[in-house]
PDB file of C-alpha atoms in Angstrom:
ATOM      1  CA  MET A  22     140.215 143.661  91.196  1.00  0.00           C
ATOM      2  CA  VAL A  23     137.729 141.037  91.738  1.00  0.00           C
ATOM      3  CA  PRO A  24     139.893 137.790  92.712  1.00  0.00           C
ATOM      4  CA  SER A  25     139.320 135.238  90.788  1.00  0.00           C
ATOM      5  CA  ARG A  26     137.519 131.307  91.874  1.00  0.00           C
ATOM      6  CA  GLN A  27     136.490 128.207  89.939  1.00  0.00           C
ATOM      7  CA  ALA A  28     134.207 128.490  87.725  1.00  0.00           C
ATOM      8  CA  LYS A  29     131.231 127.773  88.791  1.00  0.00           C
ATOM      9  CA  SER A  30     127.659 127.237  87.073  1.00  0.00           C
ATOM     10  CA  SER A  31     124.900 127.891  89.211  1.00  0.00           C
ATOM     11  CA  LYS A  32     121.905 126.984  87.548  1.00  0.00           C
ATOM     12  CA  THR A  33     124.020 122.944  86.738  1.00  0.00           C
ATOM     13  CA  VAL A  34     124.938 123.185  90.609  1.00  0.00           C
ATOM     14  CA  ARG A  35     122.089 123.593  92.255  1.00  0.00           C
ATOM     15  CA  ARG A  36     119.962 121.013  89.765  1.00  0.00           C
ATOM     16  CA  VAL A  37     123.178 118.388  90.223  1.00  0.00           C
ATOM     17  CA  LEU A  38     122.236 118.420  94.592  1.00  0.00           C
ATOM     18  CA  THR A  39     119.156 117.055  94.794  1.00  0.00           C
ATOM     19  CA  GLY A  40     120.360 113.984  92.152  1.00  0.00           C
ATOM     20  CA  LEU A  41     122.576 113.483  95.326  1.00  0.00           C
ATOM     21  CA  ALA A  42     121.010 110.212  97.454  1.00  0.00           C
ATOM     22  CA  VAL A  43     121.836 109.693 101.220  1.00  0.00           C
ATOM     23  CA  SER A  44     124.537 108.224 102.434  1.00  0.00           C
ATOM     24  CA  ALA A  45     124.921 107.418 106.273  1.00  0.00           C
ATOM     25  CA  CYS A  46     129.027 106.678 107.305  1.00  0.00           C
ATOM     26  CA  LEU A  47     131.997 108.484 105.678  1.00  0.00           C
ATOM     27  CA  LEU A  48     135.142 106.105 104.208  1.00  0.00           C
ATOM     28  CA  ALA A  49     137.864 107.507 106.070  1.00  0.00           C
ATOM     29  CA  GLY A  50     142.628 106.654 105.536  1.00  0.00           C
ATOM     30  CA  LEU A  51     142.365 106.659 101.934  1.00  0.00           C
ATOM     31  CA  THR A  52     145.825 107.934 100.576  1.00  0.00           C
ATOM     32  CA  GLY A  53     145.850 111.041  97.510  1.00  0.00           C
ATOM     33  CA  ALA A  54     146.366 110.358  93.434  1.00  0.00           C
ATOM     34  CA  ASP A  55     148.602 111.510  91.848  1.00  0.00           C
ATOM     35  CA  ALA A  56     148.099 113.675  88.922  1.00  0.00           C
ATOM     36  CA  GLN A  57     148.751 112.711  85.249  1.00  0.00           C
ATOM     37  CA  ALA A  58     151.600 113.894  83.128  1.00  0.00           C
ATOM     38  CA  PRO A  59     152.156 116.248  81.538  1.00  0.00           C
ATOM     39  CA  ALA A  60     152.284 117.704  84.006  1.00  0.00           C
ATOM     40  CA  LYS A  61     134.421 126.654  90.972  1.00  0.00           C
ATOM     41  CA  GLN A  62     126.982 121.007  91.923  1.00  0.00           C
ATOM     42  CA  PRO A  63     124.320 120.259  93.703  1.00  0.00           C
ATOM     43  CA  PRO A  64     123.443 123.777  95.396  1.00  0.00           C
ATOM     44  CA  ALA A  65     122.823 121.963  98.409  1.00  0.00           C
ATOM     45  CA  ALA A  66     119.508 123.000  98.851  1.00  0.00           C
ATOM     46  CA  PRO A  67     119.443 125.525 101.445  1.00  0.00           C
ATOM     47  CA  GLN A  68     117.063 123.418 102.579  1.00  0.00           C
ATOM     48  CA  GLY A  69     120.380 121.025 104.829  1.00  0.00           C
ATOM     49  CA  THR A  70     123.877 119.844 103.152  1.00  0.00           C
ATOM     50  CA  PRO A  71     124.783 117.585 100.344  1.00  0.00           C
ATOM     51  CA  GLN A  72     124.771 114.768 101.350  1.00  0.00           C
ATOM     52  CA  VAL A  73     127.132 112.153  99.503  1.00  0.00           C
ATOM     53  CA  ALA A  74     125.961 108.458  97.451  1.00  0.00           C
ATOM     54  CA  PRO A  75     126.993 105.227  98.462  1.00  0.00           C
ATOM     55  CA  GLN A  76     129.966 103.753  96.632  1.00  0.00           C
ATOM     56  CA  ALA A  77     130.735 101.275  95.229  1.00  0.00           C
ATOM     57  CA  ALA A  78     134.579 101.091  95.814  1.00  0.00           C
ATOM     58  CA  PRO A  79     136.759 103.648  97.850  1.00  0.00           C
ATOM     59  CA  GLN A  80     137.210 106.814  96.218  1.00  0.00           C
ATOM     60  CA  ALA A  81     140.899 108.992  95.858  1.00  0.00           C
ATOM     61  CA  VAL A  82     140.814 111.595  98.052  1.00  0.00           C
ATOM     62  CA  PRO A  83     143.723 114.111  97.340  1.00  0.00           C
ATOM     63  CA  GLY A  84     146.615 114.279  99.610  1.00  0.00           C
ATOM     64  CA  PHE A  85     147.733 118.294  98.874  1.00  0.00           C
ATOM     65  CA  TRP A  86     150.326 118.082 102.026  1.00  0.00           C
ATOM     66  CA  ASP A  87     154.217 115.770 102.723  1.00  0.00           C
ATOM     67  CA  PRO A  88     154.356 114.457 105.987  1.00  0.00           C
ATOM     68  CA  ARG A  89     157.420 113.673 106.188  1.00  0.00           C
ATOM     69  CA  ARG A  90     156.933 117.837 106.418  1.00  0.00           C
ATOM     70  CA  ARG A  91     155.902 118.536 109.691  1.00  0.00           C
ATOM     71  CA  PRO A  92     155.496 121.641 110.106  1.00  0.00           C
ATOM     72  CA  GLU A  93     156.263 122.777 114.027  1.00  0.00           C
ATOM     73  CA  ARG A  94     153.746 124.142 116.351  1.00  0.00           C
ATOM     74  CA  PRO A  95     153.725 127.687 116.240  1.00  0.00           C
ATOM     75  CA  ASP A  96     153.451 129.743 119.560  1.00  0.00           C
ATOM     76  CA  LEU A  97     149.611 130.189 119.442  1.00  0.00           C
ATOM     77  CA  SER A  98     149.662 132.062 122.703  1.00  0.00           C
ATOM     78  CA  ARG A  99     148.574 135.813 120.506  1.00  0.00           C
ATOM     79  CA  LEU A 100     145.214 134.622 119.380  1.00  0.00           C
ATOM     80  CA  THR A 101     141.791 134.245 121.016  1.00  0.00           C
ATOM     81  CA  VAL A 102     139.515 134.220 118.645  1.00  0.00           C
ATOM     82  CA  ILE A 103     139.557 134.508 114.354  1.00  0.00           C
ATOM     83  CA  ARG A 104     136.788 135.207 112.209  1.00  0.00           C
ATOM     84  CA  PHE A 105     136.952 134.170 108.842  1.00  0.00           C
ATOM     85  CA  LEU A 106     135.423 135.587 106.239  1.00  0.00           C
ATOM     86  CA  THR A 107     133.290 133.303 102.924  1.00  0.00           C
ATOM     87  CA  GLU A 108     130.970 133.138 100.417  1.00  0.00           C
ATOM     88  CA  THR A 109     127.581 133.867 100.253  1.00  0.00           C
ATOM     89  CA  ASP A 110     126.745 130.731  97.830  1.00  0.00           C
ATOM     90  CA  TYR A 111     128.577 129.076  96.368  1.00  0.00           C
ATOM     91  CA  PRO A 112     127.625 124.824  97.276  1.00  0.00           C
ATOM     92  CA  PRO A 113     128.490 122.737  98.168  1.00  0.00           C
ATOM     93  CA  PHE A 114     131.767 125.266  99.841  1.00  0.00           C
ATOM     94  CA  ASN A 115     130.094 128.317 100.923  1.00  0.00           C
ATOM     95  CA  TYR A 116     125.744 127.832 101.315  1.00  0.00           C
ATOM     96  CA  THR A 117     123.236 129.606 103.778  1.00  0.00           C
ATOM     97  CA  GLY A 118     122.064 126.081 106.137  1.00  0.00           C
ATOM     98  CA  ALA A 119     118.527 125.029 107.100  1.00  0.00           C
ATOM     99  CA  ASP A 120     119.078 126.675 110.687  1.00  0.00           C
ATOM    100  CA  GLY A 121     120.789 129.951 108.917  1.00  0.00           C
ATOM    101  CA  ASN A 122     124.102 130.038 109.701  1.00  0.00           C
ATOM    102  CA  PRO A 123     126.457 129.427 107.728  1.00  0.00           C
ATOM    103  CA  ALA A 124     127.028 125.527 105.942  1.00  0.00           C
ATOM    104  CA  GLY A 125     129.870 123.764 103.445  1.00  0.00           C
ATOM    105  CA  PHE A 126     133.467 122.076 102.837  1.00  0.00           C
ATOM    106  CA  ASN A 127     134.867 125.811 103.736  1.00  0.00           C
ATOM    107  CA  VAL A 128     132.961 126.668 106.853  1.00  0.00           C
ATOM    108  CA  ASP A 129     133.183 122.694 108.208  1.00  0.00           C
ATOM    109  CA  LEU A 130     136.935 123.478 107.460  1.00  0.00           C
ATOM    110  CA  ALA A 131     137.679 126.584 109.552  1.00  0.00           C
ATOM    111  CA  ARG A 132     135.770 124.650 112.507  1.00  0.00           C
ATOM    112  CA  ALA A 133     138.178 122.556 112.350  1.00  0.00           C
ATOM    113  CA  LEU A 134     140.864 124.528 112.290  1.00  0.00           C
ATOM    114  CA  CYS A 135     140.001 126.185 115.457  1.00  0.00           C
ATOM    115  CA  GLU A 136     138.664 123.839 116.775  1.00  0.00           C
ATOM    116  CA  GLU A 137     142.370 122.288 116.465  1.00  0.00           C
ATOM    117  CA  ILE A 138     144.357 125.844 117.395  1.00  0.00           C
ATOM    118  CA  LYS A 139     142.156 125.864 120.369  1.00  0.00           C
ATOM    119  CA  VAL A 140     140.230 129.398 119.832  1.00  0.00           C
ATOM    120  CA  THR A 141     136.862 131.295 119.134  1.00  0.00           C
ATOM    121  CA  CYS A 142     136.165 131.088 115.623  1.00  0.00           C
ATOM    122  CA  THR A 143     133.529 133.413 113.570  1.00  0.00           C
ATOM    123  CA  VAL A 144     132.703 133.071 110.129  1.00  0.00           C
ATOM    124  CA  GLN A 145     130.786 135.870 108.002  1.00  0.00           C
ATOM    125  CA  MET A 146     129.047 135.271 105.159  1.00  0.00           C
ATOM    126  CA  ARG A 147     129.888 138.460 102.541  1.00  0.00           C
ATOM    127  CA  ARG A 148     129.579 138.364  98.351  1.00  0.00           C
ATOM    128  CA  PHE A 149     132.987 136.899  97.159  1.00  0.00           C
ATOM    129  CA  GLU A 150     134.126 140.193  95.381  1.00  0.00           C
ATOM    130  CA  THR A 151     133.885 142.123  98.274  1.00  0.00           C
ATOM    131  CA  LEU A 152     136.464 139.711 100.499  1.00  0.00           C
ATOM    132  CA  VAL A 153     139.933 141.184  99.951  1.00  0.00           C
ATOM    133  CA  ASP A 154     138.603 144.614 100.393  1.00  0.00           C
ATOM    134  CA  ALA A 155     136.501 143.153 103.731  1.00  0.00           C
ATOM    135  CA  LEU A 156     139.711 141.349 105.218  1.00  0.00           C
ATOM    136  CA  SER A 157     142.020 145.191 104.431  1.00  0.00           C
ATOM    137  CA  SER A 158     140.494 147.096 106.209  1.00  0.00           C
ATOM    138  CA  ASN A 159     139.593 144.602 109.222  1.00  0.00           C
ATOM    139  CA  ARG A 160     136.663 143.527 109.605  1.00  0.00           C
ATOM    140  CA  GLY A 161     138.047 140.035 109.264  1.00  0.00           C
ATOM    141  CA  ASP A 162     141.057 138.091 110.355  1.00  0.00           C
ATOM    142  CA  ALA A 163     141.470 135.325 107.287  1.00  0.00           C
ATOM    143  CA  ILE A 164     138.928 134.282 104.058  1.00  0.00           C
ATOM    144  CA  ILE A 165     138.115 131.017 103.675  1.00  0.00           C
ATOM    145  CA  ALA A 166     136.292 131.026  99.853  1.00  0.00           C
ATOM    146  CA  SER A 167     138.015 129.016  97.565  1.00  0.00           C
ATOM    147  CA  MET A 168     139.857 131.424  96.645  1.00  0.00           C
ATOM    148  CA  ALA A 169     142.595 130.691  94.034  1.00  0.00           C
ATOM    149  CA  VAL A 170     146.113 132.338  94.734  1.00  0.00           C
ATOM    150  CA  SER A 171     147.077 134.005  92.044  1.00  0.00           C
ATOM    151  CA  PRO A 172     150.272 136.994  91.961  1.00  0.00           C
ATOM    152  CA  GLN A 173     148.165 139.319  91.525  1.00  0.00           C
ATOM    153  CA  LEU A 174     146.427 138.218  94.901  1.00  0.00           C
ATOM    154  CA  ARG A 175     149.216 137.939  96.071  1.00  0.00           C
ATOM    155  CA  ALA A 176     150.152 141.649  95.864  1.00  0.00           C
ATOM    156  CA  ARG A 177     147.093 142.376  98.178  1.00  0.00           C
ATOM    157  CA  VAL A 178     148.052 139.193 100.791  1.00  0.00           C
ATOM    158  CA  ASP A 179     149.110 136.045 102.920  1.00  0.00           C
ATOM    159  CA  PHE A 180     148.494 132.747 101.239  1.00  0.00           C
ATOM    160  CA  THR A 181     148.597 129.326 103.221  1.00  0.00           C
ATOM    161  CA  ASP A 182     149.867 126.796 101.978  1.00  0.00           C
ATOM    162  CA  PRO A 183     146.522 125.064  99.417  1.00  0.00           C
ATOM    163  CA  TYR A 184     144.302 122.975 101.006  1.00  0.00           C
ATOM    164  CA  TYR A 185     142.570 121.876  97.816  1.00  0.00           C
ATOM    165  CA  ARG A 186     143.005 122.709  94.276  1.00  0.00           C
ATOM    166  CA  VAL A 187     141.210 122.102  91.045  1.00  0.00           C
ATOM    167  CA  PRO A 188     142.301 119.728  88.500  1.00  0.00           C
ATOM    168  CA  ALA A 189     141.484 119.289  85.311  1.00  0.00           C
ATOM    169  CA  ARG A 190     140.045 116.268  83.454  1.00  0.00           C
ATOM    170  CA  PHE A 191     138.207 114.508  80.280  1.00  0.00           C
ATOM    171  CA  ALA A 192     134.528 113.146  80.738  1.00  0.00           C
ATOM    172  CA  SER A 193     133.652 111.038  77.994  1.00  0.00           C
ATOM    173  CA  ARG A 194     130.092 108.442  77.554  1.00  0.00           C
ATOM    174  CA  LYS A 195     130.356 105.411  79.352  1.00  0.00           C
ATOM    175  CA  ASP A 196     130.841 102.744  76.736  1.00  0.00           C
ATOM    176  CA  ALA A 197     134.058 105.095  75.781  1.00  0.00           C
ATOM    177  CA  VAL A 198     135.855 105.218  78.916  1.00  0.00           C
ATOM    178  CA  MET A 199     139.272 104.955  78.943  1.00  0.00           C
ATOM    179  CA  PRO A 200     141.568 104.492  81.738  1.00  0.00           C
ATOM    180  CA  GLU A 201     144.508 106.583  81.021  1.00  0.00           C
ATOM    181  CA  ILE A 202     144.766 109.288  78.114  1.00  0.00           C
ATOM    182  CA  ARG A 203     147.587 110.444  76.451  1.00  0.00           C
ATOM    183  CA  PRO A 204     148.155 113.311  73.651  1.00  0.00           C
ATOM    184  CA  GLU A 205     148.805 110.190  71.066  1.00  0.00           C
ATOM    185  CA  TYR A 206     144.747 108.223  71.901  1.00  0.00           C
ATOM    186  CA  LEU A 207     143.530 111.835  71.074  1.00  0.00           C
ATOM    187  CA  GLU A 208     144.677 111.756  67.428  1.00  0.00           C
ATOM    188  CA  GLY A 209     141.485 113.105  65.962  1.00  0.00           C
ATOM    189  CA  LYS A 210     138.640 112.976  68.980  1.00  0.00           C
ATOM    190  CA  LYS A 211     136.186 115.007  68.477  1.00  0.00           C
ATOM    191  CA  VAL A 212     137.529 117.337  72.232  1.00  0.00           C
ATOM    192  CA  GLY A 213     134.593 119.411  73.382  1.00  0.00           C
ATOM    193  CA  VAL A 214     135.991 122.544  76.111  1.00  0.00           C
ATOM    194  CA  ILE A 215     135.016 125.696  77.078  1.00  0.00           C
ATOM    195  CA  ALA A 216     136.070 128.513  74.433  1.00  0.00           C
ATOM    196  CA  GLY A 217     139.163 131.006  75.531  1.00  0.00           C
ATOM    197  CA  SER A 218     139.259 128.871  79.021  1.00  0.00           C
ATOM    198  CA  ALA A 219     142.947 127.677  80.148  1.00  0.00           C
ATOM    199  CA  HIS A 220     141.170 124.639  79.732  1.00  0.00           C
ATOM    200  CA  GLU A 221     141.634 125.232  75.616  1.00  0.00           C
ATOM    201  CA  ALA A 222     145.215 126.528  76.260  1.00  0.00           C
ATOM    202  CA  TYR A 223     146.267 123.669  77.737  1.00  0.00           C
ATOM    203  CA  LEU A 224     144.631 121.722  75.261  1.00  0.00           C
ATOM    204  CA  LYS A 225     145.778 124.449  72.499  1.00  0.00           C
ATOM    205  CA  ALA A 226     149.760 123.465  74.025  1.00  0.00           C
ATOM    206  CA  MET A 227     149.567 119.286  74.831  1.00  0.00           C
ATOM    207  CA  PHE A 228     146.945 117.907  72.389  1.00  0.00           C
ATOM    208  CA  THR A 229     147.998 119.429  69.795  1.00  0.00           C
ATOM    209  CA  ASP A 230     146.779 116.305  67.163  1.00  0.00           C
ATOM    210  CA  ALA A 231     142.800 116.643  68.691  1.00  0.00           C
ATOM    211  CA  GLU A 232     140.533 118.457  67.247  1.00  0.00           C
ATOM    212  CA  LEU A 233     138.459 120.944  69.242  1.00  0.00           C
ATOM    213  CA  HIS A 234     135.264 122.497  69.371  1.00  0.00           C
ATOM    214  CA  PRO A 235     134.555 125.188  71.908  1.00  0.00           C
ATOM    215  CA  TYR A 236     130.866 125.851  73.204  1.00  0.00           C
ATOM    216  CA  PRO A 237     130.336 128.883  74.750  1.00  0.00           C
ATOM    217  CA  ASN A 238     129.806 127.886  78.481  1.00  0.00           C
ATOM    218  CA  ASP A 239     129.083 124.114  80.504  1.00  0.00           C
ATOM    219  CA  ASP A 240     126.205 123.471  79.863  1.00  0.00           C
ATOM    220  CA  ALA A 241     126.116 123.782  75.498  1.00  0.00           C
ATOM    221  CA  MET A 242     129.727 121.405  76.306  1.00  0.00           C
ATOM    222  CA  ARG A 243     128.601 118.620  78.264  1.00  0.00           C
ATOM    223  CA  ALA A 244     124.742 118.372  75.703  1.00  0.00           C
ATOM    224  CA  ALA A 245     127.292 117.853  72.531  1.00  0.00           C
ATOM    225  CA  LEU A 246     128.724 114.756  74.872  1.00  0.00           C
ATOM    226  CA  ARG A 247     125.514 113.738  75.940  1.00  0.00           C
ATOM    227  CA  LYS A 248     124.513 114.151  72.577  1.00  0.00           C
ATOM    228  CA  GLY A 249     127.540 112.703  71.290  1.00  0.00           C
ATOM    229  CA  GLU A 250     128.137 115.896  69.242  1.00  0.00           C
ATOM    230  CA  VAL A 251     131.990 115.290  70.599  1.00  0.00           C
ATOM    231  CA  ASP A 252     134.089 111.782  71.933  1.00  0.00           C
ATOM    232  CA  PHE A 253     135.593 113.806  75.176  1.00  0.00           C
ATOM    233  CA  ILE A 254     135.448 116.736  77.059  1.00  0.00           C
ATOM    234  CA  PHE A 255     137.993 118.871  79.035  1.00  0.00           C
ATOM    235  CA  GLY A 256     137.173 121.062  82.193  1.00  0.00           C
ATOM    236  CA  ASP A 257     137.226 121.562  85.794  1.00  0.00           C
ATOM    237  CA  ALA A 258     137.091 118.721  87.159  1.00  0.00           C
ATOM    238  CA  ILE A 259     135.021 120.144  90.131  1.00  0.00           C
ATOM    239  CA  SER A 260     131.757 120.600  88.441  1.00  0.00           C
ATOM    240  CA  LEU A 261     132.262 118.122  85.962  1.00  0.00           C
ATOM    241  CA  ALA A 262     132.307 115.429  88.997  1.00  0.00           C
ATOM    242  CA  PHE A 263     128.966 117.031  90.348  1.00  0.00           C
ATOM    243  CA  TRP A 264     127.491 116.915  86.735  1.00  0.00           C
ATOM    244  CA  ILE A 265     128.473 113.044  86.122  1.00  0.00           C
ATOM    245  CA  ASN A 266     127.051 111.840  89.216  1.00  0.00           C
ATOM    246  CA  GLY A 267     123.783 114.313  89.074  1.00  0.00           C
ATOM    247  CA  THR A 268     120.172 114.326  87.266  1.00  0.00           C
ATOM    248  CA  ASP A 269     121.334 116.390  84.309  1.00  0.00           C
ATOM    249  CA  SER A 270     123.912 113.954  82.638  1.00  0.00           C
ATOM    250  CA  GLY A 271     121.614 111.426  82.122  1.00  0.00           C
ATOM    251  CA  ASP A 272     123.689 108.773  84.284  1.00  0.00           C
ATOM    252  CA  CYS A 273     125.459 108.928  80.402  1.00  0.00           C
ATOM    253  CA  CYS A 274     129.317 109.680  81.161  1.00  0.00           C
ATOM    254  CA  ALA A 275     132.084 109.212  83.032  1.00  0.00           C
ATOM    255  CA  PHE A 276     136.075 110.896  84.361  1.00  0.00           C
ATOM    256  CA  SER A 277     137.927 109.303  81.371  1.00  0.00           C
ATOM    257  CA  GLY A 278     142.664 109.381  82.776  1.00  0.00           C
ATOM    258  CA  GLY A 279     143.035 110.725  86.089  1.00  0.00           C
ATOM    259  CA  PRO A 280     143.719 114.335  86.742  1.00  0.00           C
ATOM    260  CA  PHE A 281     146.104 117.466  85.466  1.00  0.00           C
ATOM    261  CA  VAL A 282     147.061 119.831  87.782  1.00  0.00           C
ATOM    262  CA  GLU A 283     150.280 121.865  86.122  1.00  0.00           C
ATOM    263  CA  SER A 284     150.031 124.949  87.612  1.00  0.00           C
ATOM    264  CA  ARG A 285     151.253 126.838  84.507  1.00  0.00           C
ATOM    265  CA  PHE A 286     147.134 126.679  83.210  1.00  0.00           C
ATOM    266  CA  PHE A 287     145.194 125.296  86.655  1.00  0.00           C
ATOM    267  CA  GLY A 288     146.770 127.149  89.162  1.00  0.00           C
ATOM    268  CA  GLU A 289     148.731 127.433  92.483  1.00  0.00           C
ATOM    269  CA  GLY A 290     145.883 126.025  94.144  1.00  0.00           C
ATOM    270  CA  ILE A 291     143.162 127.171  96.666  1.00  0.00           C
ATOM    271  CA  GLY A 292     144.811 128.965  99.691  1.00  0.00           C
ATOM    272  CA  ILE A 293     143.422 130.798 103.021  1.00  0.00           C
ATOM    273  CA  ALA A 294     143.574 134.249 103.095  1.00  0.00           C
ATOM    274  CA  VAL A 295     145.043 136.516 106.001  1.00  0.00           C
ATOM    275  CA  ARG A 296     146.349 140.432 105.751  1.00  0.00           C
ATOM    276  CA  LYS A 297     150.005 140.648 104.221  1.00  0.00           C
ATOM    277  CA  GLY A 298     152.516 140.358 106.732  1.00  0.00           C
ATOM    278  CA  ASN A 299     150.076 138.233 109.577  1.00  0.00           C
ATOM    279  CA  ASP A 300     152.203 135.368 109.952  1.00  0.00           C
ATOM    280  CA  VAL A 301     151.558 134.342 113.288  1.00  0.00           C
ATOM    281  CA  LEU A 302     147.757 133.245 111.679  1.00  0.00           C
ATOM    282  CA  ARG A 303     148.815 132.122 109.107  1.00  0.00           C
ATOM    283  CA  GLN A 304     152.113 129.861 110.028  1.00  0.00           C
ATOM    284  CA  ALA A 305     149.086 129.086 112.947  1.00  0.00           C
ATOM    285  CA  LEU A 306     146.604 127.547 109.771  1.00  0.00           C
ATOM    286  CA  ASN A 307     148.853 125.708 108.288  1.00  0.00           C
ATOM    287  CA  TRP A 308     149.367 124.245 111.358  1.00  0.00           C
ATOM    288  CA  ALA A 309     146.094 123.759 111.265  1.00  0.00           C
ATOM    289  CA  LEU A 310     145.833 121.831 108.351  1.00  0.00           C
ATOM    290  CA  PHE A 311     148.327 119.361 108.655  1.00  0.00           C
ATOM    291  CA  ARG A 312     147.398 118.315 111.407  1.00  0.00           C
ATOM    292  CA  VAL A 313     143.591 118.909 110.832  1.00  0.00           C
ATOM    293  CA  TRP A 314     145.108 116.299 108.095  1.00  0.00           C
ATOM    294  CA  GLU A 315     146.466 114.411 109.487  1.00  0.00           C
ATOM    295  CA  LYS A 316     143.540 113.100 112.148  1.00  0.00           C
ATOM    296  CA  GLY A 317     141.797 112.149 109.445  1.00  0.00           C
ATOM    297  CA  ARG A 318     139.281 114.179 109.985  1.00  0.00           C
ATOM    298  CA  TYR A 319     140.524 116.151 105.777  1.00  0.00           C
ATOM    299  CA  THR A 320     139.643 112.103 104.569  1.00  0.00           C
ATOM    300  CA  ASP A 321     136.332 113.015 106.430  1.00  0.00           C
ATOM    301  CA  LEU A 322     135.265 115.873 104.658  1.00  0.00           C
ATOM    302  CA  TRP A 323     136.375 115.258 102.058  1.00  0.00           C
ATOM    303  CA  LEU A 324     134.469 112.048 101.931  1.00  0.00           C
ATOM    304  CA  ARG A 325     130.786 113.780 102.533  1.00  0.00           C
ATOM    305  CA  TYR A 326     131.481 116.663 100.382  1.00  0.00           C
ATOM    306  CA  PHE A 327     132.472 115.114  97.281  1.00  0.00           C
ATOM    307  CA  SER A 328     130.244 111.655  96.122  1.00  0.00           C
ATOM    308  CA  VAL A 329     132.081 111.675  92.853  1.00  0.00           C
ATOM    309  CA  SER A 330     136.541 112.691  93.466  1.00  0.00           C
ATOM    310  CA  PRO A 331     137.220 115.046  91.290  1.00  0.00           C
ATOM    311  CA  PHE A 332     141.099 113.050  91.190  1.00  0.00           C
TER     312      PHE A 332
END
């Protein structure tokens, strides 16, 4: 079984990064955005780290940790090195940097965790479908590769707490943006969605009066919105954020309403995988994740890689 992750459109993502501009400063100290009820971008070209466009206003940074539930510092004396495994080509999360070394949001987060735990950290890139087998055969200690937590994978590996989630959002043309979206607001509206996706299932369950228009892929769905053939599209907010801010969108569109994170449809989130029973490492990573967030380093990383917030 191949582990699941966020859906991605590699060709589209590669074109997007070229449309991102340079920003010299990072924003910090922002609070997380609430998910709206009901309830896998540019490739950063191998020549460098993805860079962000200047922000007209502070964007929302998601918060996945409850400050009232501070984890106790575990015994870290048994940890001397953490061998992280990640994917070869999933920008901006994982990609090969200009110096030939692993780079991306996941890689920078892994290094921050190792600094917090004060252990040596290595990062090895492998094809995504080989990562779980490599972990099981002790060729690494942890997988940080935008791997979606699922019951099937929980049977093979243990996961840390989620370090991000992949929300769903609506996008519309800029002249028809709605600050809030509820099922009754979309009665009779044409909504594009990927056929057979969790997003389509969600719309069928929750937005029963909308007129659904299924498309075979992201490119076709987004082209329909750009041409005005549909009123809205609904999909993976991370991919949509990069498209909205990239050259392929032609500056046509923007998000409408807030994020939807219903776990029954959109999953439990993205976690770091460790071998079954490796509670020492799992607890150490959970503690370090909280510390990196508490110190504002997670916020800095998020703003560095995501110029348009998916939340």
